């Protein structure tokens, strides 16, 4: 299992009957629980073909918030071992809620625009504790990042602490650098950010009733090869 080219990730992903999941999957045009494309929600005022291209990159990863970034399995590890460990890890925790998420632009670069994502309205101590426990706990399952994987993270643009995390965990945005986000678009050109954000915010308000977000399970996702889409292959209930 460790040498077949698959990658795994541990996500927060709402349940399939949650309006938040239906909205996020609809915006991306892909349901990571079924592995199937779904009719895309195109926010009013946006061009359907342009929006489909704009969501191409996040569609590959499915609607989610990253807790343990994509990794290849270490030698000697198998998917069944990973799922069993995730179930054991989750059982020791308790479910919690996040306040209704808000839409915002993240990763702004003056010349390149920004991504649009749903983020925490305010920091959650429970979420931070979950991520800080989970990231190191699953290091034994992660094969070391190779040169291409390191280069993809553009280490020359990272802070010293982020580079340390990249070396240690294969991903720079962990622990104190972790920021919860559920990405809805690729990078939007600077001149289109405000218009796209307004249209997406309206679609979000129309499709997702105001409510807290229940975090009661962890999702294990698998990508079967480069360029393939991630799909949920297991869930582990918190406190089960």
Tab-separated table of C-alpha atoms in Angstrom:
chain	number	residue	atom	x	y	z
A	1	UNK	CA	0.000	0.000	0.000
A	2	UNK	CA	2.868	2.379	0.695
A	3	UNK	CA	4.327	2.194	-2.812
A	4	UNK	CA	1.264	2.406	-5.083
A	5	UNK	CA	1.320	6.186	-5.580
A	6	UNK	CA	-1.696	6.897	-3.396
A	7	UNK	CA	-1.769	9.829	-1.038
A	8	UNK	CA	-3.878	10.194	2.090
A	9	UNK	CA	-5.126	13.182	4.042
A	10	UNK	CA	-7.100	13.664	7.238
A	11	UNK	CA	-9.839	16.230	6.809
A	12	UNK	CA	-12.773	17.745	8.532
A	13	UNK	CA	-15.635	17.145	6.084
A	14	UNK	CA	-19.284	17.657	7.047
A	15	UNK	CA	-21.640	14.706	6.730
A	16	UNK	CA	-23.327	14.147	3.383
A	17	UNK	CA	-26.746	15.309	4.635
A	18	UNK	CA	-25.379	18.591	6.008
A	19	UNK	CA	-26.362	21.706	4.012
A	20	UNK	CA	-22.762	22.909	4.374
A	21	UNK	CA	-21.492	19.762	2.625
A	22	UNK	CA	-24.090	20.034	-0.121
A	23	UNK	CA	-23.171	23.683	-0.672
A	24	UNK	CA	-19.395	23.157	-0.722
A	25	UNK	CA	-19.669	20.119	-2.952
A	26	UNK	CA	-22.091	21.978	-5.212
A	27	UNK	CA	-19.772	24.956	-5.566
A	28	UNK	CA	-16.926	22.618	-6.535
A	29	UNK	CA	-19.133	20.407	-8.705
A	30	UNK	CA	-17.770	17.288	-7.016
A	31	UNK	CA	-18.873	15.165	-4.053
A	32	UNK	CA	-15.877	13.695	-2.240
A	33	UNK	CA	-18.087	11.220	-0.357
A	34	UNK	CA	-19.407	9.526	-3.495
A	35	UNK	CA	-16.502	10.323	-5.810
A	36	UNK	CA	-18.967	11.655	-8.368
A	37	UNK	CA	-19.466	14.987	-10.067
A	38	UNK	CA	-22.596	16.901	-9.085
A	39	UNK	CA	-24.386	19.797	-10.801
A	40	UNK	CA	-22.297	22.868	-10.057
A	41	UNK	CA	-23.774	25.781	-8.144
A	42	UNK	CA	-22.792	28.880	-10.125
A	43	UNK	CA	-23.272	32.037	-8.040
A	44	UNK	CA	-25.525	34.575	-9.707
A	45	UNK	CA	-23.707	37.004	-11.947
A	46	UNK	CA	-20.723	34.717	-12.614
A	47	UNK	CA	-20.001	32.964	-15.884
A	48	UNK	CA	-20.474	29.185	-15.634
A	49	UNK	CA	-17.443	28.192	-17.739
A	50	UNK	CA	-15.161	30.661	-15.997
A	51	UNK	CA	-16.377	29.534	-12.584
A	52	UNK	CA	-15.837	25.880	-13.489
A	53	UNK	CA	-12.218	26.659	-14.369
A	54	UNK	CA	-11.840	28.740	-11.217
A	55	UNK	CA	-12.847	25.779	-9.039
A	56	UNK	CA	-10.686	23.207	-10.846
A	57	UNK	CA	-7.901	23.041	-8.248
A	58	UNK	CA	-10.058	22.765	-5.079
A	59	UNK	CA	-12.303	20.262	-6.899
A	60	UNK	CA	-9.352	17.838	-6.962
A	61	UNK	CA	-9.188	17.888	-3.152
A	62	UNK	CA	-12.981	17.862	-2.515
A	63	UNK	CA	-14.706	20.153	-0.031
A	64	UNK	CA	-12.814	19.984	3.252
A	65	UNK	CA	-10.669	21.596	5.891
A	66	UNK	CA	-7.186	20.113	6.115
A	67	UNK	CA	-6.098	18.717	9.479
A	68	UNK	CA	-3.262	16.460	8.232
A	69	UNK	CA	-2.058	17.524	4.799
A	70	UNK	CA	-1.735	14.962	1.967
A	71	UNK	CA	1.043	12.420	2.448
A	72	UNK	CA	2.269	9.137	1.007
A	73	UNK	CA	2.219	6.140	3.331
A	74	UNK	CA	5.484	5.197	4.982
A	75	UNK	CA	7.015	1.823	4.160
A	76	UNK	CA	5.354	-0.968	6.102
A	77	UNK	CA	2.117	0.950	6.670
A	78	UNK	CA	-1.241	0.051	5.118
A	79	UNK	CA	-4.517	1.877	4.684
A	80	UNK	CA	-6.185	-0.490	7.159
A	81	UNK	CA	-3.587	0.455	9.795
A	82	UNK	CA	-4.194	4.132	9.160
A	83	UNK	CA	-7.959	3.776	9.487
A	84	UNK	CA	-7.631	1.762	12.697
A	85	UNK	CA	-5.308	4.372	14.193
A	86	UNK	CA	-7.682	7.177	13.223
A	87	UNK	CA	-10.608	5.397	14.876
A	88	UNK	CA	-8.594	4.925	18.070
A	89	UNK	CA	-7.439	8.549	18.016
A	90	UNK	CA	-10.963	9.901	17.497
A	91	UNK	CA	-12.515	7.760	20.217
A	92	UNK	CA	-10.462	9.564	22.848
A	93	UNK	CA	-11.836	12.972	21.839
A	94	UNK	CA	-15.175	14.748	22.187
A	95	UNK	CA	-17.324	16.360	19.529
A	96	UNK	CA	-17.587	20.144	19.514
A	97	UNK	CA	-19.089	22.938	17.444
A	98	UNK	CA	-17.743	25.933	15.567
A	99	UNK	CA	-19.727	29.133	15.104
A	100	UNK	CA	-21.173	29.604	11.612
A	101	UNK	CA	-18.284	29.986	9.184
A	102	UNK	CA	-17.693	33.201	7.268
A	103	UNK	CA	-16.598	33.699	3.684
A	104	UNK	CA	-13.401	35.620	3.114
A	105	UNK	CA	-10.447	36.051	0.780
A	106	UNK	CA	-7.266	34.305	1.944
A	107	UNK	CA	-3.706	34.019	0.670
A	108	UNK	CA	-3.750	37.483	-0.843
A	109	UNK	CA	-0.868	38.451	-3.118
A	110	UNK	CA	-1.010	42.003	-4.472
A	111	UNK	CA	-0.289	41.020	-8.068
A	112	UNK	CA	-1.992	37.614	-8.074
A	113	UNK	CA	-5.318	37.939	-6.267
A	114	UNK	CA	-6.634	35.599	-3.572
A	115	UNK	CA	-8.496	32.385	-2.807
A	116	UNK	CA	-12.033	32.425	-1.421
A	117	UNK	CA	-12.758	30.166	1.520
A	118	UNK	CA	-14.984	29.602	4.528
A	119	UNK	CA	-13.092	30.258	7.772
A	120	UNK	CA	-13.718	30.435	11.488
A	121	UNK	CA	-15.623	33.469	12.665
A	122	UNK	CA	-13.372	33.366	15.730
A	123	UNK	CA	-10.627	30.974	16.839
A	124	UNK	CA	-11.736	27.712	18.445
A	125	UNK	CA	-9.612	26.275	21.246
A	126	UNK	CA	-11.077	22.794	20.682
A	127	UNK	CA	-10.161	22.876	17.004
A	128	UNK	CA	-6.634	24.070	17.723
A	129	UNK	CA	-6.161	21.315	20.309
A	130	UNK	CA	-7.440	18.698	17.855
A	131	UNK	CA	-5.022	19.773	15.120
A	132	UNK	CA	-2.042	20.014	17.486
A	133	UNK	CA	-2.675	16.479	18.724
A	134	UNK	CA	-3.447	14.973	15.336
A	135	UNK	CA	-0.522	16.241	13.254
A	136	UNK	CA	2.290	14.619	15.283
A	137	UNK	CA	0.213	11.545	16.152
A	138	UNK	CA	0.082	10.458	12.498
A	139	UNK	CA	3.693	11.170	11.598
A	140	UNK	CA	4.567	7.431	11.800
A	141	UNK	CA	2.267	6.911	8.793
A	142	UNK	CA	3.835	9.626	6.631
A	143	UNK	CA	6.629	8.894	4.186
A	144	UNK	CA	9.240	11.678	4.092
A	145	UNK	CA	8.417	14.434	1.620
A	146	UNK	CA	10.469	14.204	-1.552
A	147	UNK	CA	12.174	17.052	-3.352
A	148	UNK	CA	9.234	17.859	-5.588
A	149	UNK	CA	6.851	17.918	-2.628
A	150	UNK	CA	9.156	20.274	-0.740
A	151	UNK	CA	9.621	22.550	-3.753
A	152	UNK	CA	5.854	22.790	-4.263
A	153	UNK	CA	5.614	24.565	-0.911
A	154	UNK	CA	7.988	27.307	-2.106
A	155	UNK	CA	10.224	27.194	0.975
A	156	UNK	CA	11.970	30.400	-0.132
A	157	UNK	CA	8.726	32.288	0.579
A	158	UNK	CA	8.167	30.777	4.046
A	159	UNK	CA	9.129	32.052	7.468
A	160	UNK	CA	11.843	30.231	9.404
A	161	UNK	CA	9.241	28.556	11.601
A	162	UNK	CA	7.212	27.456	8.574
A	163	UNK	CA	10.332	25.972	6.993
A	164	UNK	CA	10.965	24.049	10.202
A	165	UNK	CA	7.439	22.645	10.082
A	166	UNK	CA	7.913	21.740	6.411
A	167	UNK	CA	11.036	19.797	7.298
A	168	UNK	CA	9.463	18.119	10.337
A	169	UNK	CA	5.900	17.486	9.162
A	170	UNK	CA	6.033	17.830	5.373
A	171	UNK	CA	3.704	20.841	5.524
A	172	UNK	CA	4.421	24.385	6.712
A	173	UNK	CA	1.024	25.434	8.053
A	174	UNK	CA	0.680	23.315	11.177
A	175	UNK	CA	0.490	23.840	14.938
A	176	UNK	CA	0.715	27.593	15.639
A	177	UNK	CA	0.674	28.252	11.869
A	178	UNK	CA	-2.575	26.300	11.361
A	179	UNK	CA	-5.541	28.245	9.982
A	180	UNK	CA	-8.855	26.441	9.453
A	181	UNK	CA	-10.221	27.061	5.960
A	182	UNK	CA	-12.572	25.329	3.547
A	183	UNK	CA	-11.454	26.430	0.096
A	184	UNK	CA	-14.096	27.213	-2.532
A	185	UNK	CA	-12.007	28.608	-5.411
A	186	UNK	CA	-8.584	28.634	-6.928
A	187	UNK	CA	-6.732	31.934	-7.019
A	188	UNK	CA	-9.122	34.650	-8.195
A	189	UNK	CA	-7.517	37.468	-10.218
A	190	UNK	CA	-7.149	40.617	-8.147
A	191	UNK	CA	-9.645	42.598	-10.229
A	192	UNK	CA	-12.317	39.890	-9.774
A	193	UNK	CA	-11.953	39.163	-6.056
A	194	UNK	CA	-14.574	41.590	-4.734
A	195	UNK	CA	-17.217	40.640	-7.324
A	196	UNK	CA	-16.642	36.896	-6.902
A	197	UNK	CA	-16.644	37.155	-3.113
A	198	UNK	CA	-19.953	39.029	-3.112
A	199	UNK	CA	-21.573	36.483	-5.424
A	200	UNK	CA	-20.294	33.540	-3.379
A	201	UNK	CA	-21.404	35.166	-0.116
A	202	UNK	CA	-24.921	35.505	-1.485
A	203	UNK	CA	-24.960	31.848	-2.614
A	204	UNK	CA	-23.687	30.763	0.804
A	205	UNK	CA	-26.450	32.688	2.573
A	206	UNK	CA	-29.064	31.170	0.256
A	207	UNK	CA	-27.938	27.549	0.593
A	208	UNK	CA	-26.676	27.206	4.183
A	209	UNK	CA	-28.992	28.156	7.067
A	210	UNK	CA	-27.337	30.008	9.958
A	211	UNK	CA	-26.136	27.330	12.356
A	212	UNK	CA	-23.120	26.145	14.288
A	213	UNK	CA	-20.870	23.654	12.514
A	214	UNK	CA	-20.711	20.263	14.234
A	215	UNK	CA	-17.272	18.659	14.320
A	216	UNK	CA	-18.044	15.082	15.346
A	217	UNK	CA	-15.920	13.006	12.974
A	218	UNK	CA	-12.635	12.913	11.095
A	219	UNK	CA	-12.544	11.940	7.433
A	220	UNK	CA	-9.756	9.902	5.875
A	221	UNK	CA	-9.372	10.717	2.199
A	222	UNK	CA	-7.366	9.014	-0.521
A	223	UNK	CA	-6.011	10.168	-3.863
A	224	UNK	CA	-5.284	7.199	-6.099
A	225	UNK	CA	-2.639	8.882	-8.224
A	226	UNK	CA	-1.277	12.261	-9.395
A	227	UNK	CA	-4.057	14.426	-10.759
A	228	UNK	CA	-6.806	12.169	-9.399
A	229	UNK	CA	-9.444	13.537	-7.049
A	230	UNK	CA	-9.491	12.845	-3.331
A	231	UNK	CA	-12.349	10.739	-2.011
A	232	UNK	CA	-13.451	9.925	1.531
A	233	UNK	CA	-12.558	6.296	2.293
A	234	UNK	CA	-13.350	6.256	6.023
A	235	UNK	CA	-14.765	8.274	8.893
A	236	UNK	CA	-13.894	8.124	12.559
A	237	UNK	CA	-16.434	9.474	15.047
A	238	UNK	CA	-15.174	11.673	17.872
A	239	UNK	CA	-15.952	10.103	21.198
A	240	UNK	CA	-17.421	6.978	19.673
